[in-house]
Amino acid sequence: MFVKDNSITASVGLPTITATIAIVFTVHQLY
């Protein structure tokens, strides 16, 4: 169960971090 939760966290967390970086970068470029 712990490993499964870790896998879910990784599969959800990494794209979220990537999207956040992309949004921050875009906003920084615009402003």
PDB file of N, CA and C in Angstrom:
ATOM      1  N   MET A   1       0.829  -1.203   0.000  1.00  0.00           N
ATOM      2  CA  MET A   1       0.000   0.000   0.000  1.00  0.00           C
ATOM      3  C   MET A   1       0.866   1.256   0.000  1.00  0.00           C
ATOM      4  N   PHE A   2       1.929   1.193   0.801  1.00  0.00           N
ATOM      5  CA  PHE A   2       2.826   2.349   0.868  1.00  0.00           C
ATOM      6  C   PHE A   2       3.490   2.608  -0.483  1.00  0.00           C
ATOM      7  N   VAL A   3       3.916   1.505  -1.126  1.00  0.00           N
ATOM      8  CA  VAL A   3       4.560   1.639  -2.429  1.00  0.00           C
ATOM      9  C   VAL A   3       3.566   2.161  -3.458  1.00  0.00           C
ATOM     10  N   LYS A   4       2.334   1.672  -3.369  1.00  0.00           N
ATOM     11  CA  LYS A   4       1.301   2.113  -4.302  1.00  0.00           C
ATOM     12  C   LYS A   4       1.025   3.604  -4.129  1.00  0.00           C
ATOM     13  N   ASP A   5       0.936   4.046  -2.870  1.00  0.00           N
ATOM     14  CA  ASP A   5       0.705   5.461  -2.613  1.00  0.00           C
ATOM     15  C   ASP A   5       1.868   6.302  -3.140  1.00  0.00           C
ATOM     16  N   ASN A   6       3.087   5.799  -2.955  1.00  0.00           N
ATOM     17  CA  ASN A   6       4.262   6.506  -3.462  1.00  0.00           C
ATOM     18  C   ASN A   6       4.194   6.641  -4.981  1.00  0.00           C
ATOM     19  N   SER A   7       3.773   5.571  -5.654  1.00  0.00           N
ATOM     20  CA  SER A   7       3.677   5.586  -7.109  1.00  0.00           C
ATOM     21  C   SER A   7       2.643   6.607  -7.565  1.00  0.00           C
ATOM     22  N   ILE A   8       1.507   6.631  -6.868  1.00  0.00           N
ATOM     23  CA  ILE A   8       0.455   7.590  -7.213  1.00  0.00           C
ATOM     24  C   ILE A   8       0.957   9.013  -6.977  1.00  0.00           C
ATOM     25  N   THR A   9       1.631   9.218  -5.861  1.00  0.00           N
ATOM     26  CA  THR A   9       2.155  10.554  -5.556  1.00  0.00           C
ATOM     27  C   THR A   9       3.140  11.003  -6.624  1.00  0.00           C
ATOM     28  N   ALA A  10       3.991  10.108  -7.068  1.00  0.00           N
ATOM     29  CA  ALA A  10       4.978  10.447  -8.087  1.00  0.00           C
ATOM     30  C   ALA A  10       4.296  10.766  -9.418  1.00  0.00           C
ATOM     31  N   SER A  11       3.329   9.947  -9.809  1.00  0.00           N
ATOM     32  CA  SER A  11       2.670  10.136 -11.100  1.00  0.00           C
ATOM     33  C   SER A  11       1.818  11.398 -11.108  1.00  0.00           C
ATOM     34  N   VAL A  12       1.365  11.845  -9.937  1.00  0.00           N
ATOM     35  CA  VAL A  12       0.552  13.065  -9.865  1.00  0.00           C
ATOM     36  C   VAL A  12       1.422  14.270  -9.542  1.00  0.00           C
ATOM     37  N   GLY A  13       2.404  14.076  -8.673  1.00  0.00           N
ATOM     38  CA  GLY A  13       3.222  15.195  -8.197  1.00  0.00           C
ATOM     39  C   GLY A  13       4.148  15.756  -9.257  1.00  0.00           C
ATOM     40  N   LEU A  14       4.809  14.883 -10.020  1.00  0.00           N
ATOM     41  CA  LEU A  14       5.786  15.366 -10.999  1.00  0.00           C
ATOM     42  C   LEU A  14       5.135  16.244 -12.073  1.00  0.00           C
ATOM     43  N   PRO A  15       4.033  15.819 -12.695  1.00  0.00           N
ATOM     44  CA  PRO A  15       3.382  16.689 -13.681  1.00  0.00           C
ATOM     45  C   PRO A  15       2.920  18.008 -13.058  1.00  0.00           C
ATOM     46  N   THR A  16       2.483  17.953 -11.790  1.00  0.00           N
ATOM     47  CA  THR A  16       2.036  19.180 -11.120  1.00  0.00           C
ATOM     48  C   THR A  16       3.193  20.145 -10.951  1.00  0.00           C
ATOM     49  N   ILE A  17       4.347  19.618 -10.536  1.00  0.00           N
ATOM     50  CA  ILE A  17       5.538  20.458 -10.370  1.00  0.00           C
ATOM     51  C   ILE A  17       5.961  21.035 -11.715  1.00  0.00           C
ATOM     52  N   THR A  18       5.932  20.210 -12.746  1.00  0.00           N
ATOM     53  CA  THR A  18       6.313  20.671 -14.076  1.00  0.00           C
ATOM     54  C   THR A  18       5.377  21.769 -14.555  1.00  0.00           C
ATOM     55  N   ALA A  19       4.077  21.587 -14.343  1.00  0.00           N
ATOM     56  CA  ALA A  19       3.088  22.586 -14.754  1.00  0.00           C
ATOM     57  C   ALA A  19       3.289  23.881 -13.976  1.00  0.00           C
ATOM     58  N   THR A  20       3.570  23.761 -12.686  1.00  0.00           N
ATOM     59  CA  THR A  20       3.787  24.956 -11.854  1.00  0.00           C
ATOM     60  C   THR A  20       4.993  25.738 -12.345  1.00  0.00           C
ATOM     61  N   ILE A  21       6.084  25.028 -12.655  1.00  0.00           N
ATOM     62  CA  ILE A  21       7.289  25.690 -13.175  1.00  0.00           C
ATOM     63  C   ILE A  21       6.971  26.382 -14.500  1.00  0.00           C
ATOM     64  N   ALA A  22       6.217  25.716 -15.346  1.00  0.00           N
ATOM     65  CA  ALA A  22       5.868  26.292 -16.646  1.00  0.00           C
ATOM     66  C   ALA A  22       5.028  27.555 -16.468  1.00  0.00           C
ATOM     67  N   ILE A  23       4.074  27.520 -15.536  1.00  0.00           N
ATOM     68  CA  ILE A  23       3.222  28.686 -15.290  1.00  0.00           C
ATOM     69  C   ILE A  23       4.057  29.837 -14.744  1.00  0.00           C
ATOM     70  N   VAL A  24       4.919  29.541 -13.770  1.00  0.00           N
ATOM     71  CA  VAL A  24       5.768  30.581 -13.185  1.00  0.00           C
ATOM     72  C   VAL A  24       6.678  31.183 -14.252  1.00  0.00           C
ATOM     73  N   PHE A  25       7.240  30.349 -15.099  1.00  0.00           N
ATOM     74  CA  PHE A  25       8.117  30.829 -16.163  1.00  0.00           C
ATOM     75  C   PHE A  25       7.353  31.728 -17.134  1.00  0.00           C
ATOM     76  N   THR A  26       6.131  31.310 -17.494  1.00  0.00           N
ATOM     77  CA  THR A  26       5.311  32.095 -18.422  1.00  0.00           C
ATOM     78  C   THR A  26       4.959  33.449 -17.830  1.00  0.00           C
ATOM     79  N   VAL A  27       4.538  33.451 -16.568  1.00  0.00           N
ATOM     80  CA  VAL A  27       4.190  34.710 -15.905  1.00  0.00           C
ATOM     81  C   VAL A  27       5.414  35.619 -15.813  1.00  0.00           C
ATOM     82  N   HIS A  28       6.562  35.034 -15.519  1.00  0.00           N
ATOM     83  CA  HIS A  28       7.799  35.814 -15.414  1.00  0.00           C
ATOM     84  C   HIS A  28       8.140  36.444 -16.766  1.00  0.00           C
ATOM     85  N   GLN A  29       7.890  35.716 -17.845  1.00  0.00           N
ATOM     86  CA  GLN A  29       8.173  36.244 -19.173  1.00  0.00           C
ATOM     87  C   GLN A  29       7.193  37.369 -19.529  1.00  0.00           C
ATOM     88  N   LEU A  30       5.925  37.215 -19.138  1.00  0.00           N
ATOM     89  CA  LEU A  30       4.917  38.218 -19.478  1.00  0.00           C
ATOM     90  C   LEU A  30       5.121  39.500 -18.681  1.00  0.00           C
ATOM     91  N   TYR A  31       5.448  39.345 -17.404  1.00  0.00           N
ATOM     92  CA  TYR A  31       5.596  40.518 -16.553  1.00  0.00           C
ATOM     93  C   TYR A  31       7.065  40.786 -16.245  1.00  0.00           C
TER      94      TYR A  31
END
